[in-house]
Amino acid sequence: MIRLEGIDRSFQVGGEWVHALREISLEIPAGDYVAIMGPSGSGKSTLLNVIGLLDRPDRGRYLLGGVDAAGLTEEGRADLRRDKIGFVFQSFHLISRLTAAENVELPLVLAGTEPRVREARVAELLQQLNLSDRARHRPDQLSGGQRQRVAIARALAMRPAVLLADEPTGNLDLTSGREVVEILEGMNAKGITLLVVTHDPAIGGRAHRRIRMVDGLVEEGA
Amino acid sequence: MRTADLFVFGLKALGGARLRTALMLLSMTIGVGAVVMLTALGEGARRYVVESFSDLGTHLLIVLPGRSETTGTAPPMMGETPRDLTLNDAIALGRGRDVEFVAPLMIGSAPASSGGRLRDLTVVGSTWELQPVRHLRVRQGGFLPRGDADRASPVVVLGEKTLKELFGNQNPLGAWIRLGDRRFRVIGVLEPLGQSVGTDFSDIAIIPVASAQALFNSSSLFRILVQAKGRERIPKAREFILDTIRARHEGEEDVTVIAQDALLSTFDGILRALTYTVGAIAAVSLAVAGILIMNVMLVAVSQRTQEIGLLKALGASQRQVLGLFLAESALLSVLGAFTGLLAAQGVIWGVARLYPAFPIAAPLWAPIAAASVAVASGLLFGWLPARRASRLDPVLALAGG
């Protein structure tokens, strides 16, 4: 499903070159549940961004579902991102002027889906995440756990093959965090490949596979 | 992405920053409104002048005493005053083959009284031919009687306002009024016509020219109005007038003949140019509004950096992000143009109600040009911020930088 070969990525931060990813080679089969762990600055978010096609590696090959991402144009990468990948962020990234339902609908709107199809899909997702009674609420009227659930619903809107979560529980209390992790795992159980960046060992411990990153290098854990 | 969704998204984004949107709309409204209103005023002034001149008739030649020299030799050494125009000059002009009507004109002021009411009036001395020449309409009674111009009958035709002031609501026909030291019988009342260049025809009394000569104790005419038999005969009529006057004034061409036609097209041209100029000056405010749109959209792009990053993470292409922000600028300018046109129409309507005599109206090109310049400037100035948004790096944008 996901195959990285010799991925290298470095960038400049405040005049200094940071080598965020060094010769990373990695294979993640479809349906896997992987935790990417490591101290901050170890390159785990960069890895997630490369896998999510938000960032381009300087060197190396990246195959997503058999497609060579390096050979794609900017527009092609956007299309692939839209169709194959769902993002869940630590800070939710909901658009504050839109209601929960409109936030969930956004990827479908960008994809040009018919309004009638969109409506049905959004209703289904909200129901699935137990948010039906919050559909008309704006993000500032929702609790943290509810916001993250809206964000997950949005990530699932295009039925992606891969779900990328960057510290999804970082801004949540324990209970809501556990709830969110359970939802993500539920999606994984239905066949979605799940990658979670976290430095919470309790969450990392639940994954099928753990990848430790230190200074841009991968150390595979048990 | 569907076009409708593009604009719905834009509308919601504009709705999310109400104050900013309202201020933007206001500046566009002022820009578009100013262009339309100012051109409407210019056009109104042009129509006003053109209509006033048309009241005089377009085949009209005006004969003024005195020669305005535009070419020629130095002024004569001997002091020379132009000869007056006389009633006999006017009668002689009436014999021309190309001349349809000749209306001699004498204008003066005289105290008028009737039944104890006293008032100073503008008194016009002329003949029955003044009526066709100036397109006057009689509401009651008749106009000056036909007949020899040098017959001084004691009759008067009153204007609307004069009538009210002297008679109130009484029937004036057949009544006598006193003008200066003479008595005149009222034989007719004019319909209100409004302003006609130089003279307010509702505020006068018209008497036979010979009576006016006696009243003012003078034989010189203020001017002679000559109507040619057709537009194409104006040059011949003009030649005839000059020949006749020269023959009668011992070889001196001491009158000026103004063709109504030429005067009209000159004024028309000047005022049209003025309208364009005023419109162009107002269009500067549209450019300013365009720059404001750019400013506001740049602020929007930097405030919504994270949102742009998110849109890209959700699969929005550069083209889509560009489209989204351009759609917002387009909506701002289209809505602004619309409210501007409404505001201008409102003001024009208000002015038209307050001053019914002033024919204010925007020429058709004004709203079309104003709205299209507004939309074009919105898109043009919206391009730069939209491009900046579309080129943001998604990773940095999501991080809020």
Coordinates of C-alpha atoms in Angstrom, one line a residue:
Chain A
M1 CA 0.0 0.0 0.0
I2 CA 2.6 2.5 1.1
R3 CA 6.2 2.0 0.1
L4 CA 9.0 4.4 0.8
E5 CA 12.5 3.8 -0.7
G6 CA 15.4 6.0 0.3
I7 CA 13.3 9.0 1.2
D8 CA 15.4 12.1 2.1
R9 CA 14.1 15.4 3.2
S10 CA 15.9 18.4 4.6
F11 CA 14.9 22.0 5.0
Q12 CA 16.2 25.3 6.4
V13 CA 15.0 26.5 9.8
G14 CA 16.3 29.8 10.9
G15 CA 19.4 29.6 8.8
E16 CA 20.2 26.1 9.8
W17 CA 19.7 23.0 7.7
V18 CA 17.6 20.3 9.4
H19 CA 17.9 16.9 8.0
A20 CA 14.4 15.7 8.9
L21 CA 14.4 12.4 7.0
R22 CA 17.4 10.4 6.2
E23 CA 17.2 7.5 3.7
I24 CA 13.9 6.3 5.0
S25 CA 12.7 3.0 3.6
L26 CA 9.4 1.7 4.8
E27 CA 6.6 -0.5 3.7
I28 CA 3.1 -0.4 5.2
P29 CA 0.6 -2.9 3.9
A30 CA -3.0 -2.0 3.4
G31 CA -5.1 -2.2 6.6
D32 CA -2.1 -1.9 8.9
Y33 CA -2.2 0.2 12.1
V34 CA 1.1 1.9 12.7
A35 CA 2.2 4.3 15.5
I36 CA 5.0 6.7 14.6
M37 CA 6.7 7.8 17.8
G38 CA 9.7 9.8 18.8
P39 CA 10.8 13.0 20.5
S40 CA 9.8 16.3 18.9
G41 CA 12.0 17.3 16.0
S42 CA 12.8 13.7 15.2
G43 CA 11.0 14.0 11.8
K44 CA 7.8 12.1 12.5
S45 CA 5.5 14.9 11.3
T46 CA 7.6 15.4 8.2
L47 CA 7.3 11.7 7.5
L48 CA 3.5 11.9 7.9
N49 CA 3.5 15.0 5.5
V50 CA 5.5 13.1 2.9
I51 CA 3.2 10.1 3.1
G52 CA 0.2 12.5 3.0
L53 CA 1.6 14.1 -0.2
L54 CA 1.7 17.5 1.5
D55 CA 5.5 17.6 1.4
R56 CA 7.8 16.4 -1.4
P57 CA 10.9 14.4 -0.6
D58 CA 14.2 15.7 -2.0
R59 CA 15.2 12.2 -3.0
G60 CA 13.7 8.7 -3.0
R61 CA 10.7 6.9 -4.4
Y62 CA 7.2 7.0 -2.9
L63 CA 4.6 4.6 -4.1
L64 CA 1.0 5.0 -2.9
G65 CA -1.3 2.2 -3.9
G66 CA 1.0 1.4 -6.8
V67 CA 1.2 5.0 -8.1
D68 CA 4.6 6.7 -8.1
A69 CA 3.9 10.0 -6.3
A70 CA 7.2 11.6 -7.4
G71 CA 6.1 11.5 -11.1
L72 CA 2.9 13.5 -10.4
T73 CA 2.2 17.2 -11.0
E74 CA 1.0 19.4 -8.2
E75 CA -2.6 18.9 -9.4
G76 CA -2.1 15.2 -9.7
R77 CA -0.9 15.0 -6.1
A78 CA -3.9 17.1 -5.0
D79 CA -6.2 14.7 -6.7
L80 CA -4.5 11.7 -5.1
R81 CA -4.6 13.3 -1.7
R82 CA -8.2 14.0 -2.1
D83 CA -9.2 10.5 -3.1
K84 CA -6.9 8.3 -1.1
I85 CA -5.9 10.2 2.1
G86 CA -7.8 11.5 5.1
F87 CA -6.1 13.8 7.6
V88 CA -6.8 14.2 11.3
F89 CA -4.9 17.0 13.0
Q90 CA -4.0 17.8 16.6
S91 CA -5.7 21.2 16.4
F92 CA -8.7 19.9 14.4
H93 CA -8.5 22.6 11.7
L94 CA -12.2 23.1 11.4
I95 CA -13.4 26.1 9.6
S96 CA -15.1 28.2 12.3
R97 CA -17.7 29.9 10.1
L98 CA -19.0 26.6 8.8
T99 CA -21.3 24.2 10.7
A100 CA -20.3 20.7 11.6
A101 CA -22.2 19.3 8.6
E102 CA -20.6 21.9 6.3
N103 CA -17.1 21.1 7.6
V104 CA -17.7 17.4 6.9
E105 CA -19.1 18.2 3.5
L106 CA -16.0 20.2 2.4
P107 CA -14.0 17.4 0.8
L108 CA -17.1 16.4 -1.2
V109 CA -17.6 20.0 -2.3
L110 CA -14.0 20.3 -3.4
A111 CA -14.4 17.0 -5.3
G112 CA -17.5 18.3 -7.1
T113 CA -19.9 15.7 -5.8
E114 CA -23.6 16.2 -6.5
P115 CA -25.4 18.0 -3.6
R116 CA -27.9 15.2 -3.1
V117 CA -25.1 12.6 -2.8
R118 CA -23.2 14.9 -0.5
E119 CA -26.2 15.3 1.8
A120 CA -26.7 11.6 2.2
R121 CA -23.0 10.9 2.8
V122 CA -22.7 13.7 5.4
A123 CA -25.8 12.4 7.3
E124 CA -24.4 8.9 7.3
L125 CA -21.0 10.1 8.6
L126 CA -22.5 12.2 11.3
Q127 CA -24.7 9.4 12.4
Q128 CA -21.8 7.0 12.4
L129 CA -19.8 9.4 14.7
N130 CA -22.8 10.0 16.9
L131 CA -23.0 13.7 15.9
S132 CA -26.4 13.9 14.2
D133 CA -27.7 16.3 16.8
R134 CA -24.7 18.6 16.4
A135 CA -25.0 18.9 12.6
R136 CA -26.1 22.6 12.7
H137 CA -23.6 23.6 15.4
R138 CA -20.5 25.7 14.6
P139 CA -17.1 24.4 15.9
D140 CA -17.1 27.0 18.8
Q141 CA -20.4 25.4 20.1
L142 CA -18.8 22.0 20.3
S143 CA -16.6 20.3 22.9
G144 CA -13.0 19.2 22.0
G145 CA -14.0 15.6 21.6
Q146 CA -16.9 16.6 19.3
R147 CA -14.7 18.8 17.2
Q148 CA -12.2 16.0 16.7
R149 CA -15.1 13.7 15.8
V150 CA -16.2 16.2 13.2
A151 CA -12.7 16.3 11.8
I152 CA -12.6 12.5 11.6
A153 CA -15.9 12.5 9.8
R154 CA -14.5 15.0 7.4
A155 CA -11.4 12.8 6.9
L156 CA -13.6 9.9 6.1
A157 CA -15.9 11.7 3.7
M158 CA -14.1 10.6 0.5
R159 CA -13.7 7.0 1.8
P160 CA -9.9 7.2 1.9
A161 CA -7.6 4.2 1.9
V162 CA -5.3 5.8 4.4
L163 CA -6.0 7.8 7.5
L164 CA -3.2 10.0 8.8
A165 CA -3.5 11.3 12.4
D166 CA -1.0 13.7 13.8
E167 CA -1.3 13.8 17.6
P168 CA -5.1 13.3 17.3
T169 CA -5.5 13.3 21.1
G170 CA -3.0 16.1 21.9
N171 CA -5.6 18.7 22.6
L172 CA -8.1 16.4 24.3
D173 CA -8.8 15.2 27.9
L174 CA -8.3 11.6 28.7
T175 CA -11.9 10.5 28.1
S176 CA -12.4 12.2 24.8
G177 CA -8.9 11.1 23.7
R178 CA -9.7 7.5 24.4
E179 CA -13.0 7.9 22.5
V180 CA -11.2 9.4 19.5
V181 CA -8.6 6.6 19.5
E182 CA -11.4 4.0 19.6
I183 CA -13.1 5.6 16.7
L184 CA -9.9 5.6 14.7
E185 CA -9.3 2.0 15.6
G186 CA -12.9 1.2 14.6
M187 CA -12.1 2.6 11.1
N188 CA -8.9 0.5 10.9
A189 CA -11.0 -2.6 11.8
K190 CA -13.1 -1.8 8.7
G191 CA -10.0 -2.0 6.5
I192 CA -8.5 1.6 6.5
T193 CA -4.8 1.8 6.9
L194 CA -4.2 3.9 10.0
L195 CA -1.0 5.9 10.8
V196 CA -0.9 7.8 14.1
V197 CA 1.9 10.1 15.1
T198 CA 2.0 10.4 18.9
H199 CA 4.3 10.6 21.8
D200 CA 1.8 9.1 24.2
P201 CA 3.1 5.5 24.8
A202 CA -0.4 4.4 25.9
I203 CA -1.7 5.1 22.4
G204 CA 1.4 3.8 20.8
G205 CA 1.1 0.6 22.7
R206 CA -2.3 -0.1 21.1
A207 CA -1.0 -0.1 17.5
H208 CA -0.1 -3.3 15.6
R209 CA 3.2 -1.8 14.8
R210 CA 5.4 0.9 16.2
I211 CA 8.0 3.0 14.4
R212 CA 10.4 5.0 16.4
M213 CA 12.1 8.0 14.9
V214 CA 15.2 9.6 16.1
D215 CA 17.0 12.3 14.2
G216 CA 15.4 11.5 10.9
L217 CA 16.2 7.8 11.2
V218 CA 13.7 5.0 11.6
E219 CA 14.0 2.4 14.3
E220 CA 11.5 -0.3 14.0
G221 CA 10.0 -1.4 17.4
A222 CA 8.2 -4.6 18.3
Chain B
M1 CA -15.6 21.7 -7.9
R2 CA -19.0 22.9 -9.1
T3 CA -19.3 26.6 -9.9
A4 CA -22.3 27.1 -7.7
D5 CA -20.4 25.6 -4.7
L6 CA -17.5 27.9 -5.5
F7 CA -19.7 31.0 -5.0
V8 CA -21.5 29.5 -2.0
F9 CA -18.2 28.9 -0.4
G10 CA -17.2 32.5 -1.3
L11 CA -20.4 33.9 0.1
K12 CA -20.0 32.1 3.4
A13 CA -16.4 33.3 3.6
L14 CA -17.6 36.9 3.1
G15 CA -20.3 36.3 5.6
G16 CA -17.6 35.2 8.1
A17 CA -16.0 38.6 8.0
R18 CA -19.1 40.9 8.0
L19 CA -17.5 44.2 8.9
R20 CA -14.8 43.9 6.3
T21 CA -17.2 42.8 3.7
A22 CA -19.6 45.6 4.5
L23 CA -16.8 48.2 4.2
M24 CA -15.6 46.7 0.9
L25 CA -19.2 46.8 -0.4
L26 CA -19.5 50.4 0.7
S27 CA -16.4 51.4 -1.2
M28 CA -17.5 49.6 -4.3
T29 CA -21.0 51.1 -3.9
I30 CA -19.5 54.6 -3.7
G31 CA -17.3 54.0 -6.7
V32 CA -20.0 52.7 -9.0
G33 CA -22.6 55.1 -7.6
A34 CA -20.3 58.1 -8.2
V35 CA -19.7 57.1 -11.8
V36 CA -23.4 56.7 -12.5
M37 CA -24.6 59.7 -10.6
L38 CA -22.0 62.1 -12.0
T39 CA -22.6 61.0 -15.6
A40 CA -26.3 61.3 -14.9
L41 CA -25.8 64.9 -13.7
G42 CA -23.7 65.7 -16.8
E43 CA -26.2 64.1 -19.1
G44 CA -29.0 65.9 -17.3
A45 CA -27.2 69.2 -17.9
R46 CA -26.7 68.4 -21.5
R47 CA -30.3 67.5 -22.0
Y48 CA -31.4 70.5 -20.2
V49 CA -29.5 72.8 -22.5
V50 CA -30.4 70.9 -25.6
E51 CA -34.1 70.9 -24.7
S52 CA -34.1 74.5 -23.9
F53 CA -32.5 75.3 -27.2
S54 CA -34.9 73.0 -29.0
D55 CA -37.7 75.1 -27.5
L56 CA -36.4 77.9 -29.6
G57 CA -36.7 75.9 -32.7
T58 CA -33.8 74.5 -34.6
H59 CA -34.2 76.4 -37.9
L60 CA -33.8 79.6 -35.9
L61 CA -31.5 82.5 -36.7
I62 CA -31.0 85.2 -34.1
V63 CA -30.1 88.6 -35.3
L64 CA -28.3 90.8 -32.7
P65 CA -27.4 94.4 -33.1
G66 CA -23.6 94.9 -33.2
R67 CA -20.9 93.0 -34.9
S68 CA -18.6 90.6 -33.2
E69 CA -15.4 90.7 -35.1
T70 CA -13.4 87.6 -35.2
T71 CA -11.2 88.5 -38.2
G72 CA -10.4 91.7 -40.1
T73 CA -8.5 94.9 -39.7
A74 CA -7.9 97.1 -36.8
P75 CA -10.9 98.9 -35.3
P76 CA -11.9 102.0 -37.2
M77 CA -10.3 105.2 -35.9
M78 CA -13.6 107.1 -35.8
G79 CA -15.8 106.0 -32.9
E80 CA -18.6 104.0 -34.4
T81 CA -21.7 102.7 -32.6
P82 CA -23.7 100.1 -34.4
R83 CA -27.0 101.2 -35.7
D84 CA -30.0 99.9 -33.8
L85 CA -32.2 97.2 -35.1
T86 CA -35.6 98.7 -35.9
L87 CA -39.0 97.4 -36.5
N88 CA -38.6 98.3 -40.2
D89 CA -35.5 96.1 -40.4
A90 CA -37.7 93.2 -39.1
I91 CA -40.4 93.9 -41.6
A92 CA -37.8 93.9 -44.4
L93 CA -36.5 90.6 -43.2
G94 CA -40.0 89.1 -43.5
R95 CA -39.8 89.5 -47.3
G96 CA -37.1 86.9 -47.7
R97 CA -37.9 83.8 -49.8
D98 CA -36.2 81.5 -47.3
V99 CA -37.8 83.1 -44.3
E100 CA -40.9 81.7 -42.7
F101 CA -41.4 83.8 -39.7
V102 CA -39.9 87.0 -38.3
A103 CA -40.4 87.9 -34.7
P104 CA -39.0 91.2 -33.5
L105 CA -38.2 91.2 -29.8
M106 CA -38.2 94.1 -27.4
I107 CA -37.7 93.4 -23.7
G108 CA -38.1 95.7 -20.8
S109 CA -39.5 96.0 -17.4
A110 CA -42.6 97.9 -16.3
P111 CA -44.7 98.2 -13.2
A112 CA -48.1 96.4 -13.7
S113 CA -51.2 96.9 -11.7
S114 CA -54.6 95.3 -11.6
G115 CA -57.3 95.8 -9.0
G116 CA -54.9 97.2 -6.5
R117 CA -52.2 94.5 -7.0
L118 CA -48.9 96.0 -8.1
R119 CA -45.9 94.2 -9.4
D120 CA -42.9 94.7 -11.7
L121 CA -43.2 92.7 -14.9
T122 CA -40.9 91.7 -17.7
V123 CA -42.6 93.0 -20.7
V124 CA -41.9 91.4 -24.1
G125 CA -42.9 93.3 -27.3
S126 CA -43.3 91.1 -30.3
T127 CA -45.8 90.0 -33.0
W128 CA -48.1 87.1 -33.5
E129 CA -45.1 85.3 -35.1
L130 CA -43.4 84.9 -31.7
Q131 CA -45.9 82.1 -31.0
P132 CA -44.8 79.7 -33.8
V133 CA -41.2 80.7 -33.4
R134 CA -41.0 79.9 -29.7
H135 CA -43.5 77.1 -29.7
L136 CA -45.8 79.0 -27.2
R137 CA -49.1 77.4 -26.4
V138 CA -52.1 79.5 -25.3
R139 CA -54.2 78.1 -22.5
Q140 CA -57.0 80.6 -22.6
G141 CA -58.1 83.2 -25.1
G142 CA -55.7 83.9 -28.0
F143 CA -52.2 85.2 -28.8
L144 CA -51.4 88.6 -30.3
P145 CA -53.6 89.3 -33.3
R146 CA -52.2 89.0 -36.8
G147 CA -51.9 92.2 -38.7
D148 CA -49.4 95.0 -39.3
A149 CA -46.5 94.9 -36.9
D150 CA -46.5 98.6 -36.5
R151 CA -50.0 98.7 -35.1
A152 CA -50.0 99.5 -31.4
S153 CA -53.1 97.8 -30.1
P154 CA -53.6 97.8 -26.3
V155 CA -53.7 94.1 -25.8
V156 CA -51.6 91.8 -23.6
V157 CA -51.0 88.0 -23.2
L158 CA -50.0 87.0 -19.7
G159 CA -47.8 84.2 -18.5
E160 CA -49.0 81.7 -16.0
K161 CA -47.3 83.1 -13.0
T162 CA -48.0 86.7 -13.9
L163 CA -51.7 85.8 -14.1
K164 CA -51.8 84.3 -10.7
E165 CA -50.1 87.3 -9.1
L166 CA -52.3 89.8 -10.8
F167 CA -55.6 88.0 -10.8
G168 CA -55.5 85.2 -8.3
N169 CA -58.2 82.8 -9.4
Q170 CA -60.4 85.3 -11.3
N171 CA -61.0 85.0 -15.0
P172 CA -58.6 87.6 -16.5
L173 CA -59.9 87.5 -20.1
G174 CA -61.3 90.9 -21.1
A175 CA -60.0 92.6 -17.9
W176 CA -57.7 95.6 -18.1
I177 CA -54.3 95.9 -16.5
R178 CA -52.1 98.9 -16.4
L179 CA -48.5 98.6 -17.6
G180 CA -46.5 101.8 -16.9
D181 CA -48.8 104.6 -17.9
R182 CA -50.9 102.6 -20.4
R183 CA -53.8 100.3 -20.2
F184 CA -53.9 96.9 -21.9
R185 CA -56.7 94.4 -22.2
V186 CA -55.9 90.8 -21.4
I187 CA -56.6 88.6 -24.4
G188 CA -54.9 85.4 -23.6
V189 CA -53.0 83.3 -21.1
L190 CA -50.0 81.1 -21.9
E191 CA -49.6 77.5 -20.9
P192 CA -46.7 77.0 -18.6
L193 CA -43.8 75.9 -20.7
G194 CA -41.0 76.1 -18.1
Q195 CA -37.7 77.7 -18.7
S196 CA -36.6 78.7 -22.1
V197 CA -33.1 80.0 -22.5
G198 CA -32.9 83.4 -20.9
T199 CA -36.5 84.0 -20.3
D200 CA -39.0 82.4 -18.0
F201 CA -42.1 82.5 -20.1
S202 CA -44.4 82.1 -17.1
D203 CA -43.3 85.3 -15.6
I204 CA -44.0 87.8 -18.4
A205 CA -46.5 89.8 -20.3
I206 CA -46.4 89.9 -24.1
I207 CA -47.7 93.0 -25.9
P208 CA -47.5 94.1 -29.6
V209 CA -44.1 95.4 -30.5
A210 CA -45.4 98.8 -31.5
S211 CA -47.1 99.2 -28.1
A212 CA -43.8 98.2 -26.5
Q213 CA -42.0 100.9 -28.5
A214 CA -44.4 103.4 -27.2
L215 CA -44.3 102.1 -23.6
F216 CA -40.5 102.1 -23.4
N217 CA -40.3 105.2 -25.7
S218 CA -37.6 103.5 -27.8
S219 CA -37.4 102.2 -31.3
S220 CA -34.5 99.8 -31.0
L221 CA -35.2 96.1 -30.9
F222 CA -33.5 93.8 -28.5
R223 CA -33.1 91.2 -31.3
I224 CA -34.9 89.7 -34.2
L225 CA -35.8 86.0 -34.3
V226 CA -35.9 84.6 -37.8
Q227 CA -37.2 81.2 -38.6
A228 CA -36.0 79.7 -41.9
K229 CA -38.3 77.6 -44.0
G230 CA -36.2 74.5 -43.3
R231 CA -32.9 73.4 -41.9
E232 CA -31.2 73.3 -45.3
R233 CA -32.3 76.9 -46.0
I234 CA -30.6 78.4 -43.0
P235 CA -27.4 79.4 -44.9
K236 CA -29.5 81.2 -47.6
A237 CA -31.6 82.9 -45.0
R238 CA -28.5 84.0 -43.2
E239 CA -27.1 85.5 -46.4
F240 CA -30.4 87.2 -47.1
I241 CA -30.4 88.7 -43.6
L242 CA -26.9 90.1 -43.9
D243 CA -27.5 91.5 -47.4
T244 CA -30.8 93.1 -46.3
I245 CA -29.3 94.7 -43.2
R246 CA -26.2 95.9 -45.1
A247 CA -28.5 97.5 -47.7
R248 CA -30.6 99.1 -45.0
H249 CA -27.6 100.2 -42.8
E250 CA -25.7 102.1 -45.5
G251 CA -23.3 99.2 -46.3
E252 CA -22.4 98.4 -42.7
E253 CA -22.8 94.8 -41.7
D254 CA -23.4 95.8 -38.1
V255 CA -25.4 92.8 -36.9
T256 CA -24.5 89.4 -35.6
V257 CA -26.4 86.4 -36.8
I258 CA -26.3 83.3 -34.7
A259 CA -27.6 80.0 -36.1
Q260 CA -29.4 78.1 -33.4
D261 CA -28.3 74.9 -35.0
A262 CA -24.5 75.6 -34.6
L263 CA -25.0 76.9 -31.1
L264 CA -26.9 73.8 -30.2
S265 CA -24.3 71.3 -31.5
T266 CA -21.5 73.3 -29.9
F267 CA -23.2 73.1 -26.5
D268 CA -24.1 69.5 -27.1
G269 CA -20.5 68.6 -27.8
I270 CA -19.1 70.6 -24.8
L271 CA -21.5 69.0 -22.3
R272 CA -21.0 65.6 -23.7
A273 CA -17.2 65.9 -23.3
L274 CA -17.9 67.2 -19.8
T275 CA -20.0 64.2 -18.9
Y276 CA -17.2 61.8 -20.1
T277 CA -14.7 63.8 -18.1
V278 CA -16.7 63.7 -14.9
G279 CA -17.4 60.0 -15.5
A280 CA -13.7 59.3 -15.9
I281 CA -12.8 61.2 -12.8
A282 CA -15.4 59.2 -10.9
A283 CA -13.9 56.0 -12.4
V284 CA -10.8 56.7 -10.4
S285 CA -12.8 55.9 -7.3
L286 CA -13.5 52.5 -8.9
A287 CA -9.8 51.9 -9.2
V288 CA -9.4 52.9 -5.5
A289 CA -12.1 50.4 -4.6
G290 CA -10.3 47.8 -6.6
I291 CA -7.1 48.4 -4.7
L292 CA -9.1 48.2 -1.5
I293 CA -10.4 44.8 -2.6
M294 CA -6.8 43.7 -3.1
N295 CA -5.9 45.0 0.3
V296 CA -8.8 43.2 2.0
M297 CA -8.2 40.0 0.1
L298 CA -4.5 40.0 1.1
V299 CA -5.5 40.4 4.7
A300 CA -8.0 37.6 4.2
V301 CA -5.3 35.3 2.7
S302 CA -2.9 35.9 5.6
Q303 CA -5.7 35.5 8.2
R304 CA -6.9 32.3 6.6
T305 CA -3.5 30.7 6.0
Q306 CA -4.5 27.7 8.0
E307 CA -7.7 27.3 6.2
I308 CA -5.8 27.4 2.9
G309 CA -3.5 24.7 4.2
L310 CA -6.5 22.6 5.3
L311 CA -8.2 23.0 1.9
K312 CA -5.0 21.7 0.2
A313 CA -4.8 18.8 2.7
L314 CA -8.4 18.0 1.7
G315 CA -7.3 17.8 -1.9
A316 CA -7.9 21.3 -3.2
S317 CA -5.6 22.0 -6.2
Q318 CA -3.8 25.3 -6.8
R319 CA -6.4 26.1 -9.4
Q320 CA -9.2 25.5 -7.0
V321 CA -7.7 27.7 -4.3
L322 CA -7.1 30.4 -6.9
G323 CA -10.7 30.0 -8.0
L324 CA -12.1 30.2 -4.5
F325 CA -10.3 33.5 -3.7
L326 CA -11.1 35.0 -7.1
A327 CA -14.7 34.1 -6.6
E328 CA -14.7 36.1 -3.4
S329 CA -13.3 39.2 -5.1
A330 CA -15.8 38.7 -7.9
L331 CA -18.6 38.5 -5.5
L332 CA -17.5 41.6 -3.6
S333 CA -17.3 43.6 -6.8
V334 CA -20.5 42.3 -8.3
L335 CA -22.5 42.9 -5.2
G336 CA -20.8 46.3 -4.8
A337 CA -21.6 47.2 -8.3
F338 CA -25.2 46.1 -7.8
T339 CA -25.7 48.2 -4.6
G340 CA -23.9 51.1 -6.3
L341 CA -26.3 51.0 -9.2
L342 CA -29.2 50.8 -6.8
A343 CA -27.9 53.8 -4.8
A344 CA -27.3 55.8 -7.9
Q345 CA -30.8 55.0 -9.2
G346 CA -32.2 56.1 -5.8
V347 CA -30.4 59.4 -5.9
I348 CA -31.4 60.0 -9.6
W349 CA -35.0 59.3 -8.7
G350 CA -34.8 61.6 -5.7
V351 CA -33.3 64.5 -7.8
A352 CA -35.9 63.9 -10.5
R353 CA -38.6 64.2 -7.9
L354 CA -37.1 67.3 -6.3
Y355 CA -36.3 69.1 -9.5
P356 CA -38.8 67.8 -12.1
A357 CA -37.6 70.5 -14.6
F358 CA -34.1 69.1 -14.6
P359 CA -33.9 66.1 -17.0
I360 CA -31.5 64.0 -14.9
A361 CA -30.9 60.5 -16.4
A362 CA -27.9 58.3 -16.6
P363 CA -26.9 57.5 -20.2
L364 CA -27.2 53.8 -20.9
W365 CA -23.5 53.3 -21.2
A366 CA -22.8 54.6 -17.7
P367 CA -24.2 51.8 -15.5
I368 CA -22.8 49.2 -18.0
A369 CA -19.4 50.7 -18.0
A370 CA -19.3 51.3 -14.3
A371 CA -20.4 47.8 -13.4
S372 CA -18.0 46.2 -15.8
V373 CA -15.1 48.3 -14.7
A374 CA -16.0 47.4 -11.1
V375 CA -16.0 43.7 -11.8
A376 CA -12.9 43.9 -13.9
S377 CA -11.0 45.8 -11.2
G378 CA -12.2 43.3 -8.6
L379 CA -10.9 40.4 -10.6
L380 CA -7.7 42.2 -11.6
F381 CA -6.8 43.3 -8.1
G382 CA -8.2 40.0 -6.6
W383 CA -5.7 38.1 -8.8
L384 CA -2.6 38.8 -6.8
P385 CA -4.0 37.7 -3.4
A386 CA -5.7 34.7 -4.9
R387 CA -2.4 33.7 -6.6
R388 CA -0.6 34.1 -3.3
A389 CA -3.1 31.9 -1.6
S390 CA -2.9 29.2 -4.3
R391 CA 0.9 29.1 -4.0
L392 CA 1.1 28.7 -0.2
D393 CA 3.0 25.6 0.9
P394 CA 0.4 23.3 2.6
V395 CA 2.7 22.2 5.4
L396 CA 3.7 25.7 6.4
A397 CA 0.2 27.0 5.9
L398 CA -1.3 24.3 8.2
A399 CA 1.3 25.3 10.8
G400 CA -0.1 28.8 10.5
G401 CA 2.9 30.4 8.9

